[in-house]
Tab-separated table of C-alpha atoms in Angstrom:
chain	number	residue	atom	x	y	z
A	1	MET	CA	43.482	116.739	45.567
A	2	PHE	CA	45.849	119.573	46.334
A	3	GLY	CA	44.434	119.876	49.830
A	4	ALA	CA	44.925	116.151	50.460
A	5	LYS	CA	48.576	116.346	49.417
A	6	ARG	CA	49.114	119.401	51.573
A	7	ALA	CA	47.524	117.658	54.566
A	8	LYS	CA	49.738	114.631	53.995
A	9	ARG	CA	52.855	116.788	53.905
A	10	THR	CA	51.710	118.528	57.093
A	11	ASP	CA	51.173	115.188	58.821
A	12	ARG	CA	54.663	114.020	57.804
A	13	TYR	CA	56.176	117.287	59.047
A	14	ASP	CA	54.348	117.065	62.372
A	15	GLU	CA	55.482	113.450	62.776
A	16	LEU	CA	59.087	114.458	62.015
A	17	MET	CA	58.956	117.305	64.543
A	18	ALA	CA	57.479	114.954	67.162
A	19	ARG	CA	60.320	112.475	66.598
A	20	ARG	CA	62.844	115.295	66.769
A	21	ALA	CA	61.384	116.514	70.082
A	22	ALA	CA	61.440	112.977	71.514
A	23	LEU	CA	65.061	112.532	70.449
A	24	ARG	CA	66.076	115.871	71.960
A	25	GLU	CA	64.347	114.903	75.205
A	26	GLU	CA	66.210	111.577	75.316
A	27	ILE	CA	69.557	113.294	74.622
A	28	GLN	CA	69.032	115.697	77.506
A	29	ARG	CA	67.820	112.919	79.819
A	30	ARG	CA	70.963	110.862	79.192
A	31	ILE	CA	73.299	113.826	79.639
A	32	ASP	CA	71.563	114.813	82.896
A	33	GLN	CA	71.705	111.218	84.147
A	34	HIS	CA	75.417	111.028	83.286
A	35	HIS	CA	76.075	114.299	85.131
A	36	ARG	CA	74.366	113.025	88.287
A	37	SER	CA	76.295	109.758	88.116
A	38	SER	CA	79.612	111.590	87.615
A	39	MET	CA	78.924	113.860	90.583
A	40	LYS	CA	78.614	110.780	92.796
A	41	GLN	CA	81.997	109.527	91.547
A	42	LEU	CA	83.898	112.731	92.322
A	43	PRO	CA	87.133	111.889	94.182
A	44	ILE	CA	88.363	113.943	97.116
A	45	GLY	CA	89.955	117.113	95.788
A	46	GLY	CA	87.701	117.376	92.746
A	47	PRO	CA	87.575	115.558	89.405
A	48	ALA	CA	90.700	114.297	87.683
A	49	GLN	CA	89.296	115.480	84.349
A	50	PRO	CA	86.494	117.808	83.256
A	51	PHE	CA	83.315	115.755	82.931
A	52	GLY	CA	80.048	116.207	81.116
A	53	GLY	CA	78.173	115.306	77.977
A	54	SER	CA	77.641	116.749	74.524
A	55	SER	CA	75.856	115.942	71.279
A	56	ASN	CA	76.705	116.619	67.658
A	57	GLY	CA	73.106	117.619	67.014
A	58	ILE	CA	70.276	115.727	65.328
A	59	LEU	CA	70.855	114.508	61.784
A	60	LEU	CA	68.123	113.737	59.232
A	61	ASN	CA	69.290	110.798	57.118
A	62	ARG	CA	68.319	109.950	53.540
A	63	ASP	CA	66.092	107.101	54.759
A	64	GLY	CA	64.101	109.469	56.971
A	65	THR	CA	65.601	108.371	60.269
A	66	LEU	CA	66.917	110.844	62.823
A	67	THR	CA	70.204	110.085	64.599
A	68	ALA	CA	72.302	111.777	67.269
A	69	THR	CA	75.649	110.892	68.836
A	70	ILE	CA	76.218	111.662	72.529
A	71	ARG	CA	79.750	111.823	73.905
A	72	LEU	CA	80.060	111.369	77.669
A	73	ARG	CA	83.136	111.900	79.836
A	74	ASP	CA	83.161	111.004	83.548
A	75	ALA	CA	85.166	112.414	86.469
A	76	HIS	CA	87.931	109.860	85.897
A	77	GLY	CA	88.453	110.734	82.230
A	78	VAL	CA	86.644	107.655	80.893
A	79	GLU	CA	84.856	108.466	77.641
A	80	THR	CA	81.852	106.667	76.171
A	81	GLN	CA	79.779	107.239	73.064
A	82	VAL	CA	76.085	106.533	72.557
A	83	VAL	CA	74.256	106.713	69.210
A	84	LEU	CA	70.476	107.263	69.329
A	85	ARG	CA	68.075	106.706	66.435
A	86	ALA	CA	64.423	107.648	65.907
A	87	GLU	CA	62.662	105.922	63.001
A	88	ALA	CA	59.309	106.891	61.522
A	89	GLY	CA	56.530	105.262	63.482
A	90	GLY	CA	58.886	104.075	66.219
A	91	GLY	CA	60.413	105.310	69.438
A	92	VAL	CA	63.950	106.364	70.273
A	93	GLU	CA	66.418	103.481	70.429
A	94	VAL	CA	70.125	103.023	71.132
A	95	VAL	CA	72.286	101.752	68.274
A	96	GLN	CA	75.924	100.768	68.484
A	97	PRO	CA	78.493	102.881	66.619
A	98	ALA	CA	79.397	101.223	63.300
A	99	ASP	CA	83.006	100.540	64.287
A	100	LYS	CA	82.091	98.593	67.438
A	101	GLY	CA	80.263	95.671	65.899
A	102	SER	CA	79.000	93.030	68.294
A	103	ALA	CA	82.314	92.165	69.950
A	104	PRO	CA	82.526	92.640	73.725
A	105	ALA	CA	84.507	95.587	75.059
A	106	SER	CA	88.224	94.847	75.273
A	107	LEU	CA	90.162	95.052	78.501
A	108	THR	CA	92.639	97.263	76.683
A	109	ARG	CA	90.022	100.025	76.908
A	110	SER	CA	90.517	100.144	80.670
A	111	LEU	CA	92.125	103.404	81.730
A	112	ASP	CA	95.727	103.324	82.949
A	113	GLU	CA	96.841	106.353	84.957
A	114	THR	CA	100.018	104.832	86.428
A	115	GLU	CA	102.426	106.904	84.344
A	116	GLU	CA	100.745	110.158	85.321
A	117	ARG	CA	100.374	109.004	88.912
A	118	ILE	CA	104.021	108.068	89.432
A	119	SER	CA	105.068	111.405	87.985
A	120	HIS	CA	102.852	113.355	90.410
A	121	VAL	CA	103.696	111.245	93.468
A	122	THR	CA	107.426	111.315	92.784
A	123	ALA	CA	107.371	115.090	92.398
A	124	LEU	CA	105.483	115.507	95.683
A	125	ALA	CA	107.822	113.138	97.536
A	126	ARG	CA	110.895	115.001	96.279
A	127	GLU	CA	109.291	118.320	97.174
A	128	HIS	CA	108.577	117.414	100.791
A	129	LEU	CA	111.119	114.757	101.778
A	130	PRO	CA	114.920	114.510	101.765
A	131	ALA	CA	116.127	112.850	98.555
A	132	PRO	CA	116.991	109.426	100.083
A	133	ALA	CA	113.634	109.223	101.889
A	134	ALA	CA	111.797	110.305	98.745
A	135	GLU	CA	113.343	107.453	96.762
A	136	GLU	CA	112.489	104.900	99.454
A	137	PHE	CA	108.936	106.216	99.547
A	138	ARG	CA	108.708	105.871	95.771
A	139	ALA	CA	109.892	102.264	96.051
A	140	MET	CA	106.933	101.494	98.333
A	141	LEU	CA	104.325	102.416	95.693
A	142	ARG	CA	102.072	99.544	94.604
A	143	PRO	CA	99.857	99.213	91.529
A	144	ALA	CA	96.137	98.727	92.059
A	145	LEU	CA	92.816	98.769	90.232
A	146	ARG	CA	90.512	101.605	91.268
A	147	LEU	CA	86.936	100.538	90.572
A	148	VAL	CA	84.400	103.115	89.387
A	149	HIS	CA	80.825	102.866	88.134
A	150	ALA	CA	80.860	101.616	84.541
A	151	GLY	CA	79.337	103.643	81.750
A	152	GLU	CA	77.879	102.331	78.515
A	153	GLY	CA	80.572	100.511	76.538
A	154	ASP	CA	83.016	100.248	79.463
A	155	PRO	CA	84.442	96.794	80.204
A	156	VAL	CA	82.732	95.446	83.332
A	157	ILE	CA	85.417	94.220	85.738
A	158	ALA	CA	83.347	93.675	88.893
A	159	GLN	CA	79.805	93.713	90.231
A	160	LEU	CA	79.123	95.733	93.359
A	161	GLY	CA	76.158	94.405	95.324
A	162	GLY	CA	73.419	92.522	93.553
A	163	LEU	CA	73.235	88.756	93.592
A	164	PRO	CA	76.255	86.482	93.103
A	165	THR	CA	76.405	83.279	91.070
A	166	LEU	CA	76.937	80.468	93.587
A	167	PRO	CA	76.773	76.674	93.639
A	168	ILE	CA	73.520	75.344	95.068
A	169	ASN	CA	73.075	75.718	98.848
A	170	SER	CA	76.358	77.578	99.282
A	171	TRP	CA	75.245	81.074	100.318
A	172	PRO	CA	77.434	81.796	103.372
A	173	GLY	CA	75.900	82.474	106.763
A	174	TRP	CA	76.857	83.126	110.368
A	175	ASP	CA	75.394	80.505	112.653
A	176	GLY	CA	72.999	82.013	115.139
A	177	HIS	CA	72.944	85.352	113.326
A	178	GLY	CA	71.884	84.938	109.695
A	179	PRO	CA	73.051	85.032	106.068
A	180	LEU	CA	75.883	87.314	104.994
A	181	SER	CA	75.296	90.071	102.446
A	182	HIS	CA	76.958	89.858	99.049
A	183	VAL	CA	79.277	92.867	98.724
A	184	LEU	CA	81.161	92.408	95.447
A	185	SER	CA	82.206	89.758	92.911
A	186	PHE	CA	84.777	89.637	90.148
A	187	ASP	CA	86.197	87.078	87.756
A	188	CYS	CA	89.842	86.327	88.400
A	189	ALA	CA	91.001	86.185	84.763
A	190	PRO	CA	90.465	89.855	83.770
A	191	VAL	CA	91.742	91.134	87.127
A	192	ALA	CA	94.861	88.955	86.877
A	193	GLU	CA	95.393	90.314	83.358
A	194	LEU	CA	95.065	93.959	84.396
A	195	LEU	CA	96.935	93.576	87.697
A	196	PRO	CA	99.413	90.661	87.421
A	197	GLU	CA	101.442	92.093	90.322
A	198	LEU	CA	98.714	91.056	92.773
A	199	GLY	CA	99.341	87.365	92.097
A	200	ILE	CA	95.790	86.025	92.415
A	201	PRO	CA	94.752	82.849	90.541
A	202	HIS	CA	93.743	83.243	86.904
A	203	ASP	CA	90.830	80.827	87.175
A	204	GLY	CA	87.448	81.112	88.825
A	205	ARG	CA	85.703	83.956	90.522
A	206	LEU	CA	85.907	85.674	93.894
A	207	ALA	CA	82.749	86.593	95.807
A	208	PHE	CA	82.998	88.776	98.939
A	209	PHE	CA	80.470	88.660	101.781
A	210	TYR	CA	79.929	90.539	105.044
A	211	PHE	CA	77.342	90.507	107.829
A	212	ASP	CA	76.494	94.202	107.891
A	213	GLY	CA	73.961	93.891	110.727
A	214	ALA	CA	70.817	94.760	108.789
A	215	TYR	CA	69.532	91.185	109.021
A	216	ASP	CA	69.346	91.221	112.850
A	217	ASP	CA	68.605	94.927	113.242
A	218	TYR	CA	72.279	95.702	113.975
A	219	GLN	CA	72.516	93.537	117.072
A	220	SER	CA	75.768	91.916	115.880
A	221	THR	CA	79.071	93.548	114.957
A	222	VAL	CA	81.978	91.905	113.164
A	223	GLY	CA	85.342	93.071	114.491
A	224	THR	CA	88.992	92.055	114.631
A	225	TRP	CA	88.936	92.608	118.401
A	226	ASP	CA	86.609	89.599	118.740
A	227	PRO	CA	87.774	86.532	116.771
A	228	SER	CA	84.465	84.794	117.504
A	229	THR	CA	82.819	87.188	114.999
A	230	SER	CA	85.027	86.019	112.105
A	231	PRO	CA	82.187	83.920	110.579
A	232	GLY	CA	80.659	87.321	109.795
A	233	PHE	CA	82.836	87.685	106.684
A	234	ARG	CA	83.737	85.334	103.871
A	235	VAL	CA	85.586	85.257	100.556
A	236	LEU	CA	84.541	82.434	98.244
A	237	HIS	CA	86.902	81.355	95.483
A	238	LEU	CA	84.493	79.697	93.075
A	239	HIS	CA	85.606	77.134	90.538
A	240	PRO	CA	85.908	78.085	86.849
A	241	GLU	CA	82.727	76.230	85.882
A	242	ASN	CA	80.793	78.604	88.142
A	243	SER	CA	82.337	81.683	86.552
A	244	THR	CA	80.602	83.962	84.042
A	245	ARG	CA	83.441	85.986	82.548
A	246	ALA	CA	81.535	87.598	79.718
A	247	HIS	CA	78.405	88.703	81.595
A	248	ILE	CA	79.114	88.849	85.305
A	249	THR	CA	75.812	90.557	86.114
A	250	ASP	CA	73.561	88.200	84.137
A	251	ALA	CA	73.265	85.128	86.382
A	252	ALA	CA	72.104	85.284	89.983
A	253	THR	CA	71.544	83.024	92.984
A	254	PRO	CA	68.256	83.688	94.830
A	255	VAL	CA	68.722	85.652	98.039
A	256	PRO	CA	68.078	83.817	101.331
A	257	PRO	CA	64.705	84.623	102.953
A	258	GLY	CA	64.774	87.754	105.077
A	259	LEU	CA	67.894	89.204	103.452
A	260	THR	CA	67.630	92.290	101.240
A	261	PRO	CA	70.416	92.424	98.648
A	262	PHE	CA	72.274	95.603	97.777
A	263	PRO	CA	71.384	97.097	94.357
A	264	PRO	CA	73.737	95.829	91.619
A	265	ILE	CA	76.285	98.281	90.204
A	266	ALA	CA	78.623	97.392	87.333
A	267	LEU	CA	82.205	98.539	87.914
A	268	THR	CA	85.026	99.220	85.502
A	269	ALA	CA	88.719	99.515	86.399
A	270	ILE	CA	91.373	102.215	86.314
A	271	ARG	CA	94.910	100.942	86.791
A	272	THR	CA	96.672	103.258	89.241
A	273	LEU	CA	99.415	103.503	91.872
A	274	THR	CA	98.913	103.622	95.633
A	275	TRP	CA	101.088	104.529	98.598
A	276	PRO	CA	101.183	103.185	102.171
A	277	ALA	CA	99.455	105.126	104.922
A	278	HIS	CA	101.994	107.139	106.913
A	279	GLU	CA	101.407	105.122	110.101
A	280	THR	CA	101.862	101.651	108.583
A	281	PRO	CA	104.852	99.701	109.943
A	282	MET	CA	106.694	99.710	106.595
A	283	ALA	CA	106.365	103.487	106.242
A	284	GLU	CA	107.339	104.149	109.853
A	285	VAL	CA	110.617	102.293	109.256
A	286	VAL	CA	111.457	104.849	106.559
A	287	TRP	CA	110.473	107.820	108.736
A	288	MET	CA	112.596	106.550	111.645
A	289	LYS	CA	115.566	105.803	109.383
A	290	HIS	CA	115.646	109.352	108.030
A	291	GLY	CA	114.716	111.195	111.227
A	292	LEU	CA	111.274	112.132	109.983
A	293	VAL	CA	109.489	111.704	113.310
A	294	GLU	CA	108.814	114.232	116.025
A	295	GLU	CA	110.968	114.058	119.117
A	296	GLU	CA	108.476	112.075	121.171
A	297	GLY	CA	108.170	109.588	118.276
A	298	ALA	CA	104.381	109.649	118.443
A	299	ARG	CA	103.792	110.781	114.876
A	300	PRO	CA	105.628	111.674	111.657
A	301	SER	CA	107.240	115.078	111.328
A	302	GLU	CA	105.864	118.081	109.463
A	303	PRO	CA	107.461	117.166	106.068
A	304	VAL	CA	105.707	113.784	106.105
A	305	ARG	CA	102.388	115.332	107.107
A	306	ALA	CA	102.747	117.919	104.343
A	307	LEU	CA	103.421	115.141	101.813
A	308	TYR	CA	100.296	113.242	102.800
A	309	ASP	CA	98.172	116.384	102.790
A	310	ALA	CA	99.217	116.830	99.158
A	311	LEU	CA	98.640	113.164	98.310
A	312	TRP	CA	95.088	113.310	99.670
A	313	LYS	CA	94.271	115.974	97.089
A	314	LEU	CA	95.140	113.730	94.145
A	315	PRO	CA	92.126	112.231	92.329
A	316	GLY	CA	91.256	108.877	93.870
A	317	GLY	CA	93.615	109.519	96.768
A	318	GLY	CA	90.960	109.577	99.460
A	319	TYR	CA	89.221	106.931	101.483
A	320	ASP	CA	86.079	106.798	99.363
A	321	THR	CA	87.480	104.291	96.892
A	322	HIS	CA	86.600	100.776	95.727
A	323	GLN	CA	89.950	99.136	95.015
A	324	ILE	CA	91.556	95.799	94.149
A	325	GLY	CA	95.154	95.328	95.306
A	326	GLY	CA	97.623	98.054	96.172
A	327	HIS	CA	97.889	99.686	99.595
A	328	PRO	CA	94.721	100.052	101.674
A	329	CYS	CA	93.596	103.547	102.561
A	330	PRO	CA	92.711	103.472	106.287
A	331	GLN	CA	90.290	105.787	108.020
A	332	GLN	CA	91.821	105.119	111.431
A	333	GLY	CA	94.947	103.048	112.204
A	334	PRO	CA	96.771	100.654	109.862
A	335	VAL	CA	94.370	97.958	108.678
A	336	GLU	CA	97.320	95.564	108.361
A	337	MET	CA	97.764	95.727	112.134
A	338	GLU	CA	94.073	95.049	112.739
A	339	VAL	CA	94.135	92.003	110.485
A	340	GLU	CA	97.268	90.699	112.213
A	341	GLN	CA	95.424	91.186	115.515
A	342	LEU	CA	92.614	88.996	114.178
A	343	ARG	CA	95.016	86.327	112.894
A	344	ARG	CA	96.706	86.104	116.280
A	345	GLY	CA	93.389	86.028	118.059
A	346	LEU	CA	92.212	83.121	115.907
A	347	ALA	CA	95.488	81.300	116.618
A	348	SER	CA	95.377	82.149	120.366
A	349	GLU	CA	98.637	84.082	120.061
A	350	THR	CA	99.499	87.237	121.986
A	351	PHE	CA	99.190	90.618	120.294
A	352	ALA	CA	100.800	93.948	121.193
A	353	TRP	CA	100.557	96.975	118.915
A	354	ASP	CA	104.146	98.107	119.545
A	355	HIS	CA	105.849	94.699	119.433
A	356	PRO	CA	108.444	94.550	116.592
A	357	GLU	CA	107.485	90.992	115.675
A	358	VAL	CA	103.837	91.966	115.346
A	359	GLN	CA	104.685	94.992	113.218
A	360	SER	CA	106.929	92.911	110.967
A	361	ALA	CA	104.174	90.329	110.481
A	362	ALA	CA	101.619	93.047	109.748
A	363	SER	CA	103.762	94.300	106.866
A	364	THR	CA	103.295	90.985	105.041
A	365	TRP	CA	99.546	91.436	104.612
A	366	GLN	CA	98.360	92.411	101.122
A	367	LEU	CA	95.129	94.214	100.320
A	368	LEU	CA	92.869	92.048	98.165
A	369	LEU	CA	89.796	94.293	98.111
A	370	GLN	CA	88.664	97.593	99.607
A	371	VAL	CA	84.977	98.539	99.390
A	372	ALA	CA	83.833	102.057	100.190
A	373	SER	CA	80.422	103.271	101.264
A	374	ASP	CA	78.391	103.842	98.101
A	375	ASP	CA	75.045	105.664	97.964
A	376	ALA	CA	74.086	104.159	94.600
A	377	ALA	CA	74.471	100.653	96.062
A	378	ASP	CA	72.832	101.596	99.406
A	379	MET	CA	76.084	100.659	101.146
A	380	MET	CA	76.954	102.535	104.320
A	381	TRP	CA	79.657	100.956	106.478
A	382	GLY	CA	79.257	102.673	109.823
A	383	ASP	CA	79.878	106.401	109.397
A	384	VAL	CA	80.846	106.449	105.686
A	385	GLY	CA	83.378	103.704	106.323
A	386	GLN	CA	85.173	101.064	104.273
A	387	LEU	CA	85.564	97.279	104.250
A	388	TYR	CA	88.983	95.674	103.821
A	389	TYR	CA	89.833	92.103	102.811
A	390	LEU	CA	93.546	91.236	103.124
A	391	VAL	CA	95.553	88.105	102.282
A	392	SER	CA	98.885	86.713	103.382
A	393	ASP	CA	99.062	84.593	100.226
A	394	PRO	CA	97.265	86.016	97.158
A	395	GLU	CA	97.214	82.546	95.583
A	396	ARG	CA	94.774	81.519	98.343
A	397	PRO	CA	92.241	84.369	98.329
A	398	GLY	CA	89.640	82.221	100.073
A	399	GLU	CA	91.749	82.538	103.238
A	400	ALA	CA	91.474	86.337	103.336
A	401	LEU	CA	90.891	88.061	106.661
A	402	PHE	CA	88.784	91.144	107.177
A	403	THR	CA	88.442	94.413	109.015
A	404	TRP	CA	86.427	97.591	108.620
A	405	GLN	CA	86.845	101.201	109.656
A	406	CYS	CA	84.834	104.385	109.599
A	407	GLY	CA	85.561	108.018	110.293
């Protein structure tokens, strides 16, 4: 009898130790996975915040269950919490923290770095530029949403890649070339709430497409220099009844035959501030006004270059960023000029890079979406390039024009 009881206790102990080992293994797996994901999100210049994961240890509860809480912090300062539980006779499972309930994540959890950003940018502008020029530069700042890979519990603002939700028989294509690839989708309502300055409609959903060349083995290239290639991009403004605000990644339209979709990545948003590229027409007006150009007028003077060197080092200040609204971050010349070139080509109007009327018109274009190359989504735009969708009227996003650049 005594031996039987002792064997039973030994069996229970061994089972408890096995559950403990399985839980420890799952904790380490999740922390390692989070570290790899955060490394991919590192902005130019290094992380904005220290990132990593930690656990409060494994707790044995009165009911015999084992629980552990993991706290994860990514390179953008976004924190998430995961609670794991291992019950007798069962595997390791994820349970929600008690204070979360079943309600969806609130948009108020989205990170807002605008206050910190304006402080840093203003200080840099005043350090490198004359006071009047620094104030005019500050006035050109625009709010934007920087999109980063969502962690567990983060509000999902957009879906990168994957399959969109479209009305029947509406997948866009380029006649004679093939179907366009789905790049990104987002519901208008949450974006309009987080970024009202952009002025997009509050209803419906926007789906962005681009013919990246994979379908025809890269025989076709979409470019602003050739207006006939404009069917190679598309922005669809879908009606509210086709929108899935709560679960944007749950519904999908089957991919056209022969087209391989990009892997789906859920994105969350960080509200931030952006600045114009130094060679954009609006910025060049400020440099000329304050004598901040070199004598030949070919490029900005040393103080301006020093300012932008410092700006590039700010987290999220580089050209590896998914972004809604704000100023685009070009890899070559001003994307606003390229889009104006396309508009004039489509309208059979003349275009000259140095014409004042052209430069004035280019300044009216507003970035709607910028999509960077992204290894996790198998997206590579040329040589680590970016896609840009710009609008002249944000209330009509379906009329957006497009360009792309790479280094």
